[in-house]
């Protein structure tokens, strides 16, 4: 297993130390002695088969779940010793499962990120806040979606609107839960390009992206965490984690891994 050494010397944004989680209803172990550290400016991929514990790890660093044992520190605060409602306001979260009214314009959806609400609270948005929402749409290269209804936007456009919404709080940590789900090839590439641009424009921002496909990883992602059956199989610099040997061990079947121009590809090796 790769250690957390070599993951940079910036300030710690999130840290899991000896974290285990059990399901309340059945007592089943979901996470088992997970150690993991994310530092400022790092971009992580969170990978593993279904049921590996990816969502549980994301919920912990997003302050929406608590460990059964071990400690979780996020943005300098320890879960269990901080009002998680205040902490969640400092963490950006993007998921295709987010409830967004389809009749809202792109600009209105981004505005709701200021109040953390589903519906706009118009009295809370002064001219400065409204201009900030426009600036974020421009930064993510979707300013033409400001007046378009969210419901008629493509999947890729929606994903970028949700990222702009998450950035309204100027978070130090951005969590992306399968943001590429159901995207076609052009939309996927647009979103990957957006993530690469974001990493360049915001050097202190840390991101964690949950995905099932290596092809969806932006070249900006420099670290990876592999989970299997609730345990850390490997973590650290992406080149040392996304190897054929480790991916094979993680997914339980022979996997061939290649990299070209900073992009990754994994496929089952039928000849192995």
mmCIF file of C-alpha atoms in Angstrom:
data_model
loop_
_atom_site.group_PDB
_atom_site.id
_atom_site.type_symbol
_atom_site.label_atom_id
_atom_site.label_comp_id
_atom_site.label_asym_id
_atom_site.label_seq_id
_atom_site.Cartn_x
_atom_site.Cartn_y
_atom_site.Cartn_z
ATOM 1 C CA UNK A 1 0.000 0.000 0.000
ATOM 2 C CA UNK A 2 1.258 3.459 -0.835
ATOM 3 C CA UNK A 3 1.593 5.739 2.134
ATOM 4 C CA UNK A 4 0.497 9.343 2.329
ATOM 5 C CA UNK A 5 4.094 10.477 2.001
ATOM 6 C CA UNK A 6 4.742 12.176 -1.273
ATOM 7 C CA UNK A 7 1.267 13.731 -1.405
ATOM 8 C CA UNK A 8 2.572 17.255 -1.092
ATOM 9 C CA UNK A 9 3.469 19.553 1.763
ATOM 10 C CA UNK A 10 0.440 21.861 1.723
ATOM 11 C CA UNK A 11 -1.977 22.261 4.588
ATOM 12 C CA UNK A 12 -4.241 19.340 5.368
ATOM 13 C CA UNK A 13 -7.749 19.797 3.958
ATOM 14 C CA UNK A 14 -9.192 16.449 5.034
ATOM 15 C CA UNK A 15 -7.796 13.546 7.031
ATOM 16 C CA UNK A 16 -9.184 10.144 7.978
ATOM 17 C CA UNK A 17 -7.288 8.339 10.728
ATOM 18 C CA UNK A 18 -8.152 4.739 11.565
ATOM 19 C CA UNK A 19 -11.707 5.256 10.345
ATOM 20 C CA UNK A 20 -14.219 2.442 10.415
ATOM 21 C CA UNK A 21 -17.952 2.609 9.762
ATOM 22 C CA UNK A 22 -20.715 0.134 10.484
ATOM 23 C CA UNK A 23 -24.217 0.197 9.086
ATOM 24 C CA UNK A 24 -26.589 1.088 11.917
ATOM 25 C CA UNK A 25 -29.326 -1.329 10.903
ATOM 26 C CA UNK A 26 -27.228 -4.462 10.430
ATOM 27 C CA UNK A 27 -23.880 -3.697 12.053
ATOM 28 C CA UNK A 28 -22.150 -4.645 8.807
ATOM 29 C CA UNK A 29 -18.671 -3.168 8.397
ATOM 30 C CA UNK A 30 -18.654 -0.610 5.567
ATOM 31 C CA UNK A 31 -15.173 0.900 6.082
ATOM 32 C CA UNK A 32 -12.296 -0.799 7.855
ATOM 33 C CA UNK A 33 -9.359 1.163 9.325
ATOM 34 C CA UNK A 34 -9.115 3.760 6.547
ATOM 35 C CA UNK A 35 -6.215 6.239 6.674
ATOM 36 C CA UNK A 36 -6.184 9.004 4.070
ATOM 37 C CA UNK A 37 -5.031 12.626 3.801
ATOM 38 C CA UNK A 38 -5.952 15.265 1.230
ATOM 39 C CA UNK A 39 -3.836 18.412 1.084
ATOM 40 C CA UNK A 40 -4.461 21.836 -0.422
ATOM 41 C CA UNK A 41 -4.253 21.867 -4.201
ATOM 42 C CA UNK A 42 -4.387 18.083 -4.578
ATOM 43 C CA UNK A 43 -6.805 16.397 -6.957
ATOM 44 C CA UNK A 44 -7.823 12.846 -6.059
ATOM 45 C CA UNK A 45 -9.661 10.089 -7.873
ATOM 46 C CA UNK A 46 -11.655 7.740 -5.636
ATOM 47 C CA UNK A 47 -11.993 4.348 -7.302
ATOM 48 C CA UNK A 48 -13.240 0.878 -6.501
ATOM 49 C CA UNK A 49 -15.963 -1.627 -7.374
ATOM 50 C CA UNK A 50 -19.568 -1.159 -6.304
ATOM 51 C CA UNK A 51 -19.872 -1.590 -2.549
ATOM 52 C CA UNK A 52 -16.208 -0.754 -1.915
ATOM 53 C CA UNK A 53 -17.057 2.199 0.351
ATOM 54 C CA UNK A 54 -16.484 5.138 -2.020
ATOM 55 C CA UNK A 55 -19.737 6.889 -1.167
ATOM 56 C CA UNK A 56 -19.127 6.419 2.561
ATOM 57 C CA UNK A 57 -15.679 8.022 2.316
ATOM 58 C CA UNK A 58 -17.149 10.917 0.343
ATOM 59 C CA UNK A 59 -19.880 11.397 2.961
ATOM 60 C CA UNK A 60 -17.261 11.523 5.725
ATOM 61 C CA UNK A 61 -15.129 14.205 4.072
ATOM 62 C CA UNK A 62 -18.344 16.016 3.121
ATOM 63 C CA UNK A 63 -19.396 16.076 6.808
ATOM 64 C CA UNK A 64 -22.663 14.277 6.083
ATOM 65 C CA UNK A 65 -21.730 11.100 7.999
ATOM 66 C CA UNK A 66 -19.742 10.220 11.105
ATOM 67 C CA UNK A 67 -17.265 7.375 11.669
ATOM 68 C CA UNK A 68 -18.015 4.530 14.052
ATOM 69 C CA UNK A 69 -14.378 4.566 15.177
ATOM 70 C CA UNK A 70 -11.386 6.711 14.250
ATOM 71 C CA UNK A 71 -11.241 10.447 13.561
ATOM 72 C CA UNK A 72 -12.192 12.641 10.611
ATOM 73 C CA UNK A 73 -10.790 16.167 10.284
ATOM 74 C CA UNK A 74 -12.121 18.472 7.570
ATOM 75 C CA UNK A 75 -10.877 22.023 6.970
ATOM 76 C CA UNK A 76 -9.260 22.090 10.406
ATOM 77 C CA UNK A 77 -12.329 20.843 12.280
ATOM 78 C CA UNK A 78 -12.901 17.412 13.800
ATOM 79 C CA UNK A 79 -16.247 15.760 13.184
ATOM 80 C CA UNK A 80 -18.091 15.452 16.461
ATOM 81 C CA UNK A 81 -16.632 18.709 17.787
ATOM 82 C CA UNK A 82 -18.036 21.156 15.235
ATOM 83 C CA UNK A 83 -21.451 22.217 13.977
ATOM 84 C CA UNK A 84 -21.490 20.262 10.733
ATOM 85 C CA UNK A 85 -24.043 22.649 9.217
ATOM 86 C CA UNK A 86 -21.444 25.415 9.288
ATOM 87 C CA UNK A 87 -18.762 23.050 7.996
ATOM 88 C CA UNK A 88 -20.866 21.795 5.089
ATOM 89 C CA UNK A 89 -21.296 25.377 3.899
ATOM 90 C CA UNK A 90 -17.527 25.464 3.242
ATOM 91 C CA UNK A 91 -17.477 22.276 1.149
ATOM 92 C CA UNK A 92 -18.561 22.158 -2.480
ATOM 93 C CA UNK A 93 -20.542 19.085 -3.487
ATOM 94 C CA UNK A 94 -21.567 18.068 -6.994
ATOM 95 C CA UNK A 95 -23.790 15.088 -7.750
ATOM 96 C CA UNK A 96 -26.048 14.272 -10.659
ATOM 97 C CA UNK A 97 -28.587 13.161 -8.043
ATOM 98 C CA UNK A 98 -28.975 16.721 -6.724
ATOM 99 C CA UNK A 99 -32.546 18.017 -6.829
ATOM 100 C CA UNK A 100 -32.712 21.068 -9.094
ATOM 101 C CA UNK A 101 -35.973 22.592 -10.386
ATOM 102 C CA UNK A 102 -35.933 22.300 -14.161
ATOM 103 C CA UNK A 103 -37.572 25.673 -14.709
ATOM 104 C CA UNK A 104 -34.746 27.638 -13.062
ATOM 105 C CA UNK A 105 -32.265 29.384 -15.344
ATOM 106 C CA UNK A 106 -28.595 28.482 -15.176
ATOM 107 C CA UNK A 107 -27.890 31.756 -13.376
ATOM 108 C CA UNK A 108 -30.615 31.085 -10.799
ATOM 109 C CA UNK A 109 -29.255 27.590 -10.106
ATOM 110 C CA UNK A 110 -25.797 29.024 -9.454
ATOM 111 C CA UNK A 111 -27.311 31.659 -7.145
ATOM 112 C CA UNK A 112 -28.805 28.936 -4.937
ATOM 113 C CA UNK A 113 -25.246 27.914 -4.101
ATOM 114 C CA UNK A 114 -24.968 31.141 -2.099
ATOM 115 C CA UNK A 115 -27.781 30.102 0.236
ATOM 116 C CA UNK A 116 -27.382 26.325 -0.021
ATOM 117 C CA UNK A 117 -31.027 25.977 -0.968
ATOM 118 C CA UNK A 118 -32.944 24.152 -3.689
ATOM 119 C CA UNK A 119 -35.150 27.146 -4.520
ATOM 120 C CA UNK A 120 -33.718 30.671 -4.889
ATOM 121 C CA UNK A 121 -34.047 33.028 -1.957
ATOM 122 C CA UNK A 122 -34.137 36.160 -4.074
ATOM 123 C CA UNK A 123 -33.911 38.653 -1.193
ATOM 124 C CA UNK A 124 -30.563 37.131 -0.190
ATOM 125 C CA UNK A 125 -28.892 37.918 -3.507
ATOM 126 C CA UNK A 126 -27.565 41.458 -3.850
ATOM 127 C CA UNK A 127 -25.891 42.812 -6.971
ATOM 128 C CA UNK A 128 -22.470 41.533 -5.868
ATOM 129 C CA UNK A 129 -23.762 37.988 -5.387
ATOM 130 C CA UNK A 130 -25.564 38.043 -8.727
ATOM 131 C CA UNK A 131 -22.433 39.274 -10.493
ATOM 132 C CA UNK A 132 -20.387 36.549 -8.802
ATOM 133 C CA UNK A 133 -22.746 33.936 -10.222
ATOM 134 C CA UNK A 134 -22.293 35.417 -13.698
ATOM 135 C CA UNK A 135 -18.506 35.420 -13.212
ATOM 136 C CA UNK A 136 -18.537 31.713 -12.276
ATOM 137 C CA UNK A 137 -20.586 30.837 -15.342
ATOM 138 C CA UNK A 138 -17.998 32.700 -17.408
ATOM 139 C CA UNK A 139 -15.102 30.975 -15.612
ATOM 140 C CA UNK A 140 -16.592 27.576 -16.453
ATOM 141 C CA UNK A 141 -17.163 28.772 -20.043
ATOM 142 C CA UNK A 142 -20.938 28.442 -19.908
ATOM 143 C CA UNK A 143 -22.044 32.087 -19.643
ATOM 144 C CA UNK A 144 -24.392 31.418 -22.565
ATOM 145 C CA UNK A 145 -26.422 29.183 -20.213
ATOM 146 C CA UNK A 146 -27.252 32.027 -17.810
ATOM 147 C CA UNK A 147 -30.783 32.458 -19.180
ATOM 148 C CA UNK A 148 -31.392 28.879 -20.329
ATOM 149 C CA UNK A 149 -33.692 26.669 -18.273
ATOM 150 C CA UNK A 150 -31.787 23.976 -16.411
ATOM 151 C CA UNK A 151 -34.287 21.335 -17.538
ATOM 152 C CA UNK A 152 -33.430 21.755 -21.219
ATOM 153 C CA UNK A 153 -29.643 21.761 -20.699
ATOM 154 C CA UNK A 154 -27.600 18.708 -21.679
ATOM 155 C CA UNK A 155 -26.072 16.465 -19.037
ATOM 156 C CA UNK A 156 -22.667 18.032 -19.494
ATOM 157 C CA UNK A 157 -24.069 21.545 -19.269
ATOM 158 C CA UNK A 158 -25.935 20.627 -16.100
ATOM 159 C CA UNK A 159 -22.771 19.227 -14.545
ATOM 160 C CA UNK A 160 -20.888 22.457 -15.210
ATOM 161 C CA UNK A 161 -23.762 24.550 -13.841
ATOM 162 C CA UNK A 162 -23.674 22.449 -10.656
ATOM 163 C CA UNK A 163 -19.917 22.977 -10.354
ATOM 164 C CA UNK A 164 -20.428 26.747 -10.675
ATOM 165 C CA UNK A 165 -23.148 26.471 -8.004
ATOM 166 C CA UNK A 166 -20.767 24.605 -5.683
ATOM 167 C CA UNK A 167 -18.094 27.272 -6.192
ATOM 168 C CA UNK A 168 -20.398 30.065 -4.975
ATOM 169 C CA UNK A 169 -19.273 29.327 -1.413
ATOM 170 C CA UNK A 170 -15.617 29.609 -2.512
ATOM 171 C CA UNK A 171 -14.869 26.167 -1.040
ATOM 172 C CA UNK A 172 -11.419 24.839 -0.280
ATOM 173 C CA UNK A 173 -12.686 21.330 -1.030
ATOM 174 C CA UNK A 174 -14.847 20.243 -3.962
ATOM 175 C CA UNK A 175 -16.404 16.761 -3.960
ATOM 176 C CA UNK A 176 -17.682 15.307 -7.229
ATOM 177 C CA UNK A 177 -19.827 12.177 -6.970
ATOM 178 C CA UNK A 178 -19.843 10.481 -10.381
ATOM 179 C CA UNK A 179 -20.232 13.785 -12.268
ATOM 180 C CA UNK A 180 -19.815 12.028 -15.636
ATOM 181 C CA UNK A 181 -22.803 9.731 -15.117
ATOM 182 C CA UNK A 182 -24.736 9.250 -18.395
ATOM 183 C CA UNK A 183 -22.713 11.857 -20.331
ATOM 184 C CA UNK A 184 -22.050 11.354 -24.030
ATOM 185 C CA UNK A 185 -18.504 11.624 -25.389
ATOM 186 C CA UNK A 186 -18.515 15.381 -26.270
ATOM 187 C CA UNK A 187 -20.077 16.273 -22.899
ATOM 188 C CA UNK A 188 -17.550 14.110 -21.073
ATOM 189 C CA UNK A 189 -14.640 15.785 -22.827
ATOM 190 C CA UNK A 190 -16.062 19.251 -22.140
ATOM 191 C CA UNK A 191 -16.332 18.428 -18.442
ATOM 192 C CA UNK A 192 -12.813 16.999 -18.305
ATOM 193 C CA UNK A 193 -11.526 20.182 -19.937
ATOM 194 C CA UNK A 194 -13.465 22.217 -17.362
ATOM 195 C CA UNK A 195 -11.859 20.304 -14.489
ATOM 196 C CA UNK A 196 -8.387 20.787 -15.964
ATOM 197 C CA UNK A 197 -9.034 24.531 -16.338
ATOM 198 C CA UNK A 198 -10.373 24.744 -12.774
ATOM 199 C CA UNK A 199 -7.255 23.095 -11.360
ATOM 200 C CA UNK A 200 -5.070 25.603 -13.181
ATOM 201 C CA UNK A 201 -7.149 28.660 -12.248
ATOM 202 C CA UNK A 202 -7.576 27.704 -8.571
ATOM 203 C CA UNK A 203 -4.248 26.266 -7.345
ATOM 204 C CA UNK A 204 -5.387 26.004 -3.696
ATOM 205 C CA UNK A 205 -8.600 24.122 -4.486
ATOM 206 C CA UNK A 206 -8.641 20.417 -3.603
ATOM 207 C CA UNK A 207 -10.965 18.024 -5.403
ATOM 208 C CA UNK A 208 -12.097 14.436 -4.892
ATOM 209 C CA UNK A 209 -13.793 12.742 -7.842
ATOM 210 C CA UNK A 210 -15.650 9.444 -7.538
ATOM 211 C CA UNK A 211 -15.797 7.589 -10.830
ATOM 212 C CA UNK A 212 -15.954 4.084 -12.269
ATOM 213 C CA UNK A 213 -13.983 4.838 -15.425
ATOM 214 C CA UNK A 214 -10.338 5.893 -15.749
ATOM 215 C CA UNK A 215 -11.192 7.587 -19.056
ATOM 216 C CA UNK A 216 -13.072 10.214 -17.047
ATOM 217 C CA UNK A 217 -10.018 11.342 -15.097
ATOM 218 C CA UNK A 218 -8.719 14.806 -15.902
ATOM 219 C CA UNK A 219 -4.950 15.090 -16.472
ATOM 220 C CA UNK A 220 -5.023 17.430 -13.463
ATOM 221 C CA UNK A 221 -5.755 14.510 -11.122
ATOM 222 C CA UNK A 222 -2.447 13.565 -9.561
ATOM 223 C CA UNK A 223 -3.528 11.203 -6.766
ATOM 224 C CA UNK A 224 -5.752 8.175 -6.425
ATOM 225 C CA UNK A 225 -7.323 6.131 -3.638
ATOM 226 C CA UNK A 226 -8.279 2.527 -4.404
ATOM 227 C CA UNK A 227 -10.870 0.884 -2.164
ATOM 228 C CA UNK A 228 -11.937 -2.751 -2.010
ATOM 229 C CA UNK A 229 -14.422 -4.155 0.496
ATOM 230 C CA UNK A 230 -14.092 -1.074 2.703
ATOM 231 C CA UNK A 231 -10.315 -1.198 2.924
ATOM 232 C CA UNK A 232 -7.608 0.919 1.322
ATOM 233 C CA UNK A 233 -5.879 -1.145 -1.316
ATOM 234 C CA UNK A 234 -3.563 1.655 -2.464
ATOM 235 C CA UNK A 235 -3.294 5.431 -2.197
ATOM 236 C CA UNK A 236 -0.869 8.130 -3.278
ATOM 237 C CA UNK A 237 0.577 9.481 -6.520
ATOM 238 C CA UNK A 238 -1.592 8.309 -9.386
ATOM 239 C CA UNK A 239 1.225 6.689 -11.376
ATOM 240 C CA UNK A 240 1.955 4.296 -8.530
ATOM 241 C CA UNK A 241 -1.680 3.482 -7.815
ATOM 242 C CA UNK A 242 -3.253 2.952 -11.232
ATOM 243 C CA UNK A 243 -1.105 -0.006 -12.192
ATOM 244 C CA UNK A 244 -2.392 -3.159 -13.851
ATOM 245 C CA UNK A 245 -1.450 -5.186 -10.773
ATOM 246 C CA UNK A 246 -3.320 -2.961 -8.330
ATOM 247 C CA UNK A 247 -6.351 -2.456 -10.568
ATOM 248 C CA UNK A 248 -6.547 -6.222 -11.062
ATOM 249 C CA UNK A 249 -6.452 -6.757 -7.303
ATOM 250 C CA UNK A 250 -9.044 -4.036 -6.776
ATOM 251 C CA UNK A 251 -11.611 -5.224 -9.318
ATOM 252 C CA UNK A 252 -11.015 -8.946 -9.040
ATOM 253 C CA UNK A 253 -10.288 -9.623 -12.694
ATOM 254 C CA UNK A 254 -7.321 -9.002 -15.020
ATOM 255 C CA UNK A 255 -7.178 -5.312 -15.946
ATOM 256 C CA UNK A 256 -4.850 -3.682 -18.460
ATOM 257 C CA UNK A 257 -4.005 -0.036 -17.799
ATOM 258 C CA UNK A 258 -2.506 2.420 -20.285
ATOM 259 C CA UNK A 259 -1.819 6.142 -20.263
ATOM 260 C CA UNK A 260 -1.499 8.537 -23.181
ATOM 261 C CA UNK A 261 -1.040 12.330 -23.096
ATOM 262 C CA UNK A 262 -2.021 12.418 -19.432
ATOM 263 C CA UNK A 263 -5.228 10.414 -19.955
ATOM 264 C CA UNK A 264 -5.893 6.939 -18.571
ATOM 265 C CA UNK A 265 -7.571 3.871 -20.057
ATOM 266 C CA UNK A 266 -8.465 0.602 -18.350
ATOM 267 C CA UNK A 267 -9.917 -2.500 -19.948
ATOM 268 C CA UNK A 268 -10.399 -6.103 -18.975
ATOM 269 C CA UNK A 269 -7.585 -8.212 -20.320
ATOM 270 C CA UNK A 270 -9.306 -11.164 -21.964
ATOM 271 C CA UNK A 271 -5.978 -12.799 -22.790
ATOM 272 C CA UNK A 272 -4.746 -12.920 -19.207
#
